[in-house]
């Protein structure tokens, strides 16, 4: 697919089973090189391809997306380090080091400024503190979202404990790529609690203190009413709404729970 540009680091032959990832080929990934891949991916037709080729291609492209996410994370972390060094050499006060970096990353990724900060934090944690997760993402064994889950669920831990959880959950690639979102979250939480139970308890208490209810507009003169609540309160609210929906239905309202509860 990429004969007009350089070969992809994770390219597979059509006969390679989707579950097997071939050894990576060392390639200097430049913006120009990636631009060539984008141009190649954007054209052509899939009508002549057989079903085996198409499913292999879907898997290969998914692995490419993951590897690209890892490359973005490494580039973001490197950009942060380089820019901070330049700011320091220019005499910028220490408390201002890093200013504007997240905004530039957000602009490059076509994201909001707020999201840029989260993306930079993800990149720095992944590249500096979670080598097993980074390796799995780089090899296309997990998605960016699942890497994000691992980073998120270990955010409250010390660097040493975070690396231990990273090794326990993501250290065996064959096991990791079989895990779903809930399994990854559960294993990371369990390992984190075993290593530092007090921090896990404090995290839960902090989460409860940040509960909120928000209202924002939705299409067609509708609105989204959203609540982030402790589980007991959330279940209580839902139960109260369910009881009211049942009462109205018993009174002749033809709508089901979906009509009342969304």
Tab-separated table of C-alpha atoms in Angstrom:
chain	number	residue	atom	x	y	z
A	1	UNK	CA	0.000	0.000	0.000
A	2	UNK	CA	2.930	2.319	0.731
A	3	UNK	CA	5.265	1.577	-2.160
A	4	UNK	CA	5.465	5.267	-3.082
A	5	UNK	CA	6.858	6.164	0.324
A	6	UNK	CA	8.999	4.451	2.935
A	7	UNK	CA	7.871	1.105	4.389
A	8	UNK	CA	5.733	1.128	7.509
A	9	UNK	CA	7.434	0.011	10.720
A	10	UNK	CA	4.613	-2.455	11.500
A	11	UNK	CA	3.697	-3.569	8.015
A	12	UNK	CA	2.523	-7.205	7.694
A	13	UNK	CA	2.237	-9.547	4.739
A	14	UNK	CA	-1.296	-10.511	3.727
A	15	UNK	CA	-0.712	-14.098	4.873
A	16	UNK	CA	0.325	-13.064	8.396
A	17	UNK	CA	-2.431	-13.868	10.947
A	18	UNK	CA	-3.910	-10.701	12.535
A	19	UNK	CA	-2.815	-11.810	16.010
A	20	UNK	CA	0.871	-11.924	15.034
A	21	UNK	CA	2.859	-8.700	14.965
A	22	UNK	CA	6.050	-8.852	12.879
A	23	UNK	CA	9.288	-7.412	14.257
A	24	UNK	CA	9.476	-3.631	13.965
A	25	UNK	CA	11.784	-2.132	11.374
A	26	UNK	CA	13.807	0.836	12.576
A	27	UNK	CA	12.672	3.844	10.542
A	28	UNK	CA	13.231	7.517	11.272
A	29	UNK	CA	9.686	8.825	11.494
A	30	UNK	CA	9.571	12.348	10.083
A	31	UNK	CA	6.589	14.579	9.373
A	32	UNK	CA	7.284	14.203	5.639
A	33	UNK	CA	7.323	10.411	5.882
A	34	UNK	CA	4.059	10.297	7.826
A	35	UNK	CA	2.538	12.727	5.345
A	36	UNK	CA	3.297	10.203	2.613
A	37	UNK	CA	1.481	7.494	4.569
A	38	UNK	CA	-1.533	9.766	5.003
A	39	UNK	CA	-1.626	10.452	1.286
A	40	UNK	CA	-1.418	6.725	0.508
A	41	UNK	CA	-4.145	5.826	2.994
A	42	UNK	CA	-6.444	8.508	1.662
A	43	UNK	CA	-6.698	7.125	-1.866
A	44	UNK	CA	-7.500	3.917	-3.702
A	45	UNK	CA	-10.401	1.506	-3.443
A	46	UNK	CA	-11.026	-1.701	-1.491
A	47	UNK	CA	-13.490	-3.270	-3.916
A	48	UNK	CA	-10.988	-5.725	-5.407
A	49	UNK	CA	-9.683	-6.989	-2.053
A	50	UNK	CA	-10.815	-10.338	-0.639
A	51	UNK	CA	-12.341	-10.806	2.785
A	52	UNK	CA	-9.105	-12.158	4.322
A	53	UNK	CA	-7.094	-9.216	3.034
A	54	UNK	CA	-9.708	-6.738	4.263
A	55	UNK	CA	-9.851	-8.130	7.798
A	56	UNK	CA	-6.043	-8.303	7.952
A	57	UNK	CA	-5.930	-4.719	6.746
A	58	UNK	CA	-8.391	-3.581	9.411
A	59	UNK	CA	-6.205	-5.164	12.111
A	60	UNK	CA	-3.015	-3.713	10.605
A	61	UNK	CA	-4.568	-0.244	10.473
A	62	UNK	CA	-5.692	-0.564	14.095
A	63	UNK	CA	-2.127	-1.428	15.073
A	64	UNK	CA	-0.907	1.512	13.012
A	65	UNK	CA	-3.279	3.842	14.892
A	66	UNK	CA	-1.914	2.579	18.209
A	67	UNK	CA	1.697	2.904	17.084
A	68	UNK	CA	0.947	6.424	15.847
A	69	UNK	CA	-0.525	7.302	19.261
A	70	UNK	CA	2.667	6.073	20.932
A	71	UNK	CA	4.772	8.088	18.480
A	72	UNK	CA	2.651	11.163	19.252
A	73	UNK	CA	3.215	10.640	22.977
A	74	UNK	CA	6.977	10.349	22.522
A	75	UNK	CA	7.016	13.435	20.300
A	76	UNK	CA	4.932	15.427	22.793
A	77	UNK	CA	7.199	14.485	25.704
A	78	UNK	CA	10.296	15.342	23.665
A	79	UNK	CA	8.779	18.673	22.599
A	80	UNK	CA	7.983	19.482	26.224
A	81	UNK	CA	11.555	18.727	27.357
A	82	UNK	CA	13.105	20.667	24.485
A	83	UNK	CA	10.865	23.691	24.896
A	84	UNK	CA	11.377	23.804	28.655
A	85	UNK	CA	15.136	23.749	28.086
A	86	UNK	CA	14.879	26.662	25.672
A	87	UNK	CA	12.687	28.591	28.114
A	88	UNK	CA	15.167	28.002	30.915
A	89	UNK	CA	18.112	29.146	28.776
A	90	UNK	CA	16.181	32.276	27.847
A	91	UNK	CA	15.903	33.195	31.516
A	92	UNK	CA	12.218	32.441	32.011
A	93	UNK	CA	11.382	32.137	35.740
A	94	UNK	CA	11.138	28.561	36.972
A	95	UNK	CA	7.441	28.890	37.858
A	96	UNK	CA	6.684	29.806	34.237
A	97	UNK	CA	8.590	26.950	32.614
A	98	UNK	CA	6.297	24.941	30.379
A	99	UNK	CA	4.023	27.861	29.637
A	100	UNK	CA	2.312	27.535	26.263
A	101	UNK	CA	3.522	23.993	25.565
A	102	UNK	CA	0.177	22.270	26.095
A	103	UNK	CA	-1.503	24.862	23.890
A	104	UNK	CA	0.875	24.144	21.021
A	105	UNK	CA	0.310	20.411	21.362
A	106	UNK	CA	-3.451	20.976	21.411
A	107	UNK	CA	-3.216	23.073	18.250
A	108	UNK	CA	-1.114	20.422	16.508
A	109	UNK	CA	-3.658	17.760	17.436
A	110	UNK	CA	-6.656	19.964	16.622
A	111	UNK	CA	-7.877	19.761	20.206
A	112	UNK	CA	-8.985	22.318	22.785
A	113	UNK	CA	-6.411	23.988	25.018
A	114	UNK	CA	-7.767	22.131	28.077
A	115	UNK	CA	-7.445	18.789	26.345
A	116	UNK	CA	-3.911	19.704	25.326
A	117	UNK	CA	-2.886	19.720	28.963
A	118	UNK	CA	-4.341	16.263	29.515
A	119	UNK	CA	-2.675	14.924	26.375
A	120	UNK	CA	0.689	16.273	27.490
A	121	UNK	CA	0.256	14.769	30.955
A	122	UNK	CA	-0.613	11.439	29.369
A	123	UNK	CA	2.452	11.601	27.123
A	124	UNK	CA	4.841	12.419	29.968
A	125	UNK	CA	3.473	9.717	32.264
A	126	UNK	CA	3.505	7.122	29.514
A	127	UNK	CA	7.050	7.820	28.324
A	128	UNK	CA	8.689	8.437	31.710
A	129	UNK	CA	6.856	6.114	34.099
A	130	UNK	CA	5.030	3.337	32.223
A	131	UNK	CA	7.457	1.571	29.872
A	132	UNK	CA	5.413	-1.639	29.523
A	133	UNK	CA	2.265	0.234	28.528
A	134	UNK	CA	4.240	2.373	26.094
A	135	UNK	CA	5.804	-0.716	24.554
A	136	UNK	CA	2.412	-2.397	24.134
A	137	UNK	CA	0.973	0.727	22.519
A	138	UNK	CA	4.001	1.110	20.257
A	139	UNK	CA	3.563	-2.471	19.055
A	140	UNK	CA	-0.137	-2.017	18.407
A	141	UNK	CA	-1.201	-4.496	21.091
A	142	UNK	CA	-3.515	-2.051	22.889
A	143	UNK	CA	-5.419	1.037	21.804
A	144	UNK	CA	-4.665	4.586	22.909
A	145	UNK	CA	-7.835	4.483	25.016
A	146	UNK	CA	-6.679	1.421	26.953
A	147	UNK	CA	-3.280	3.001	27.501
A	148	UNK	CA	-5.132	6.064	28.778
A	149	UNK	CA	-7.071	3.877	31.225
A	150	UNK	CA	-3.830	2.514	32.663
A	151	UNK	CA	-2.346	5.993	32.996
A	152	UNK	CA	-5.547	7.295	34.588
A	153	UNK	CA	-5.930	4.471	37.093
A	154	UNK	CA	-2.343	4.842	38.325
A	155	UNK	CA	-2.281	8.645	38.473
A	156	UNK	CA	-2.603	8.775	42.271
A	157	UNK	CA	0.320	6.417	42.911
A	158	UNK	CA	3.982	7.182	43.474
A	159	UNK	CA	6.284	6.729	40.495
A	160	UNK	CA	7.675	3.499	41.976
A	161	UNK	CA	4.207	2.018	42.593
A	162	UNK	CA	3.010	3.166	39.203
A	163	UNK	CA	5.866	1.316	37.534
A	164	UNK	CA	5.022	-1.787	39.536
A	165	UNK	CA	1.381	-1.681	38.402
A	166	UNK	CA	2.546	-1.032	34.857
A	167	UNK	CA	4.750	-4.114	35.006
A	168	UNK	CA	2.064	-6.305	36.589
A	169	UNK	CA	-0.794	-5.311	34.268
A	170	UNK	CA	1.051	-4.570	31.014
A	171	UNK	CA	4.220	-6.608	31.442
A	172	UNK	CA	2.898	-9.668	29.607
A	173	UNK	CA	1.791	-8.512	26.137
A	174	UNK	CA	0.028	-11.807	25.363
A	175	UNK	CA	-2.209	-11.382	28.399
A	176	UNK	CA	-2.663	-7.634	28.028
A	177	UNK	CA	-4.054	-7.770	24.506
A	178	UNK	CA	-6.800	-10.166	25.675
A	179	UNK	CA	-8.083	-7.781	28.371
A	180	UNK	CA	-11.085	-5.526	27.924
A	181	UNK	CA	-11.547	-2.049	29.400
A	182	UNK	CA	-13.162	-3.262	32.626
A	183	UNK	CA	-10.536	-5.927	33.189
A	184	UNK	CA	-7.715	-3.427	32.724
A	185	UNK	CA	-9.333	-0.990	35.147
A	186	UNK	CA	-10.023	-3.717	37.713
A	187	UNK	CA	-6.476	-5.103	37.597
A	188	UNK	CA	-4.900	-1.656	37.837
A	189	UNK	CA	-7.123	-0.687	40.769
A	190	UNK	CA	-6.509	-3.953	42.597
A	191	UNK	CA	-2.748	-3.684	42.172
A	192	UNK	CA	-2.767	-0.029	43.216
A	193	UNK	CA	-4.819	-0.775	46.323
A	194	UNK	CA	-2.495	-3.612	47.314
A	195	UNK	CA	0.568	-1.397	46.972
A	196	UNK	CA	-0.871	1.743	48.588
A	197	UNK	CA	-4.327	1.282	50.132
A	198	UNK	CA	-4.385	4.687	51.816
A	199	UNK	CA	-3.808	6.533	48.568
A	200	UNK	CA	-6.625	4.561	46.943
A	201	UNK	CA	-8.955	5.452	49.824
A	202	UNK	CA	-7.927	9.114	49.564
A	203	UNK	CA	-8.603	9.041	45.833
A	204	UNK	CA	-12.122	7.761	46.401
A	205	UNK	CA	-12.753	10.450	49.013
A	206	UNK	CA	-11.458	13.151	46.692
A	207	UNK	CA	-13.671	11.877	43.868
A	208	UNK	CA	-16.725	12.090	46.134
A	209	UNK	CA	-15.855	15.688	47.036
A	210	UNK	CA	-15.857	16.614	43.342
A	211	UNK	CA	-19.428	15.482	42.648
A	212	UNK	CA	-21.475	17.834	40.501
A	213	UNK	CA	-24.601	18.255	38.391
A	214	UNK	CA	-24.418	20.126	35.093
A	215	UNK	CA	-26.872	21.258	32.429
A	216	UNK	CA	-25.842	21.922	28.838
A	217	UNK	CA	-27.706	22.404	25.572
A	218	UNK	CA	-28.387	19.542	23.187
A	219	UNK	CA	-29.685	19.523	19.597
A	220	UNK	CA	-33.390	20.008	18.783
A	221	UNK	CA	-34.225	22.212	21.795
A	222	UNK	CA	-33.172	19.479	24.226
A	223	UNK	CA	-30.714	19.571	27.097
A	224	UNK	CA	-28.235	17.227	28.759
A	225	UNK	CA	-28.646	16.972	32.541
A	226	UNK	CA	-25.543	15.228	33.842
A	227	UNK	CA	-24.656	14.208	37.359
A	228	UNK	CA	-21.362	12.827	38.686
A	229	UNK	CA	-22.252	11.304	42.040
A	230	UNK	CA	-21.028	8.751	44.561
A	231	UNK	CA	-22.450	5.354	43.654
A	232	UNK	CA	-24.956	5.253	46.542
A	233	UNK	CA	-26.366	8.665	45.653
A	234	UNK	CA	-26.395	7.929	41.934
A	235	UNK	CA	-28.262	4.655	42.428
A	236	UNK	CA	-30.699	6.444	44.755
A	237	UNK	CA	-31.461	9.130	42.168
A	238	UNK	CA	-31.966	6.537	39.447
A	239	UNK	CA	-34.250	4.471	41.695
A	240	UNK	CA	-36.371	7.537	42.494
A	241	UNK	CA	-36.737	8.358	38.800
A	242	UNK	CA	-37.628	4.725	38.047
A	243	UNK	CA	-40.341	4.736	40.714
A	244	UNK	CA	-41.815	7.932	39.295
A	245	UNK	CA	-41.734	6.481	35.776
A	246	UNK	CA	-43.517	3.348	37.022
A	247	UNK	CA	-46.161	5.457	38.797
A	248	UNK	CA	-46.871	7.481	35.674
A	249	UNK	CA	-47.049	4.344	33.555
A	250	UNK	CA	-49.537	2.790	35.995
A	251	UNK	CA	-51.621	5.954	35.648
A	252	UNK	CA	-51.919	5.477	31.891
A	253	UNK	CA	-48.765	7.105	30.511
A	254	UNK	CA	-47.763	5.044	27.471
A	255	UNK	CA	-44.088	5.859	27.642
A	256	UNK	CA	-41.631	3.330	29.026
A	257	UNK	CA	-38.572	4.000	31.181
A	258	UNK	CA	-36.671	5.176	28.131
A	259	UNK	CA	-39.111	8.010	27.628
A	260	UNK	CA	-38.626	9.173	31.211
A	261	UNK	CA	-35.036	8.174	31.965
A	262	UNK	CA	-33.313	8.387	28.618
